[in-house]
Amino acid sequence: MEKILLCRVDDVYAGEILRVETDGLPPVAVYNLDGAFFATDDTCSHSQAWLSQGFIDGDIIECPLHGGCFEIKTGQPVEPPCTEPIRSYDLVVEDGAIYALVEP
Ligand code: FES
């Protein structure tokens, strides 16, 4: 697995989402759910909207454009019009930094 630096833990406050643009990945949304970090694609699978501008409800992210929803931990769609999953990333936190684990 390759580790790709996304951000520092201090960059994402509890209950918030950070959009990260980094080499080697499409834009990523990093979520802080009460101190636990998760990451998904930032682009909604329904159309062109950024989930980092959406709304967290528990462990669900609601897209700001048409209100479709995904499970943050898995990327699975849970509310139409979203029917295609988004990618969710395995993360590792080391020395205050958050990395995505991806296949090289
Ligand atoms: S673009 Fe996200 S629900 Fe339509």
Coordinates of C-alpha atoms and ligand atoms in Angstrom, one line a residue:
M1 CA 0.0 0.0 0.0
E2 CA 1.1 3.5 -0.7
K3 CA 0.6 6.3 1.9
I4 CA -0.6 9.6 0.5
L5 CA -0.6 12.6 2.9
L6 CA -4.0 14.3 3.0
C7 CA -3.7 16.8 5.8
R8 CA -2.9 17.3 9.5
V9 CA -5.5 16.2 12.2
D10 CA -5.6 19.8 13.3
D11 CA -6.8 20.9 9.9
V12 CA -10.2 19.2 10.3
Y13 CA -12.3 20.3 13.3
A14 CA -14.8 17.9 14.9
G15 CA -18.0 17.8 12.9
E16 CA -16.4 19.4 9.8
I17 CA -15.2 18.4 6.4
L18 CA -12.0 19.4 4.6
R19 CA -11.6 19.2 0.8
V20 CA -8.1 18.0 -0.1
E21 CA -6.5 18.2 -3.5
T22 CA -3.3 16.2 -3.8
D23 CA -1.3 14.5 -6.5
G24 CA -2.4 11.0 -7.3
L25 CA -6.0 11.2 -6.1
P26 CA -9.2 12.9 -7.2
P27 CA -10.3 15.5 -4.7
V28 CA -10.9 13.9 -1.3
A29 CA -13.3 14.9 1.5
V30 CA -11.8 14.3 5.0
Y31 CA -14.3 14.1 7.8
N32 CA -13.8 14.5 11.5
L33 CA -16.7 12.6 13.3
D34 CA -16.1 13.3 17.0
G35 CA -12.4 12.8 16.7
A36 CA -12.5 9.8 14.3
F37 CA -11.3 10.5 10.8
F38 CA -12.8 9.2 7.5
A39 CA -12.3 10.1 3.9
T40 CA -14.3 9.7 0.7
D41 CA -14.3 11.1 -2.8
D42 CA -15.3 14.7 -2.6
T43 CA -17.2 14.7 -5.9
C44 CA -20.8 13.4 -5.6
S45 CA -21.5 10.3 -7.8
H46 CA -24.8 11.9 -9.0
S47 CA -23.4 15.0 -10.7
Q48 CA -20.8 17.7 -10.1
A49 CA -21.0 18.8 -6.5
W50 CA -18.6 18.8 -3.7
L51 CA -19.6 16.8 -0.7
S52 CA -17.2 18.9 1.5
Q53 CA -19.8 21.6 1.1
G54 CA -22.6 19.3 2.2
F55 CA -24.1 18.5 5.6
I56 CA -23.1 15.9 8.1
D57 CA -25.9 14.1 9.9
G58 CA -24.5 11.5 12.2
D59 CA -22.5 9.2 9.9
I60 CA -24.2 10.4 6.8
I61 CA -23.1 13.1 4.3
E62 CA -25.8 15.0 2.5
C63 CA -24.9 16.4 -0.9
P64 CA -25.5 20.1 -1.1
L65 CA -26.9 20.0 -4.7
H66 CA -29.8 17.6 -4.7
G67 CA -29.8 16.2 -1.2
G68 CA -28.6 12.7 -2.0
C69 CA -26.8 11.0 0.9
F70 CA -23.9 8.6 1.5
E71 CA -22.7 6.6 4.4
I72 CA -19.4 8.4 5.3
K73 CA -17.7 5.2 6.5
T74 CA -18.4 3.1 3.4
G75 CA -19.3 5.5 0.6
Q76 CA -22.5 3.6 0.0
P77 CA -25.5 5.7 -1.2
V78 CA -28.4 5.8 1.2
E79 CA -30.7 8.4 -0.2
P80 CA -31.7 9.2 -3.8
P81 CA -30.9 10.5 -6.3
C82 CA -27.6 9.0 -5.4
T83 CA -27.4 5.3 -6.5
E84 CA -23.7 4.9 -7.2
P85 CA -21.2 4.6 -4.3
I86 CA -18.3 7.0 -3.9
R87 CA -14.9 5.7 -3.0
S88 CA -14.1 5.6 0.7
Y89 CA -10.4 5.5 1.7
D90 CA -8.6 3.5 4.4
L91 CA -6.7 6.0 6.5
V92 CA -3.8 5.9 8.9
V93 CA -2.9 8.6 11.4
E94 CA 0.8 9.0 12.2
D95 CA 2.5 11.9 14.1
G96 CA -0.6 14.1 13.7
A97 CA -0.9 13.6 10.0
I98 CA -3.7 11.7 8.1
Y99 CA -2.7 9.5 5.2
A100 CA -4.8 7.6 2.7
L101 CA -3.8 4.1 2.0
V102 CA -4.1 3.3 -1.7
E103 CA -2.9 0.6 -4.1
P104 CA 0.2 1.8 -5.9
Ligands
FES1 S1 -25.0 16.2 -7.3 FE1 -25.1 15.2 -5.4 S2 -27.2 14.6 -5.2 FE2 -27.0 15.5 -7.2

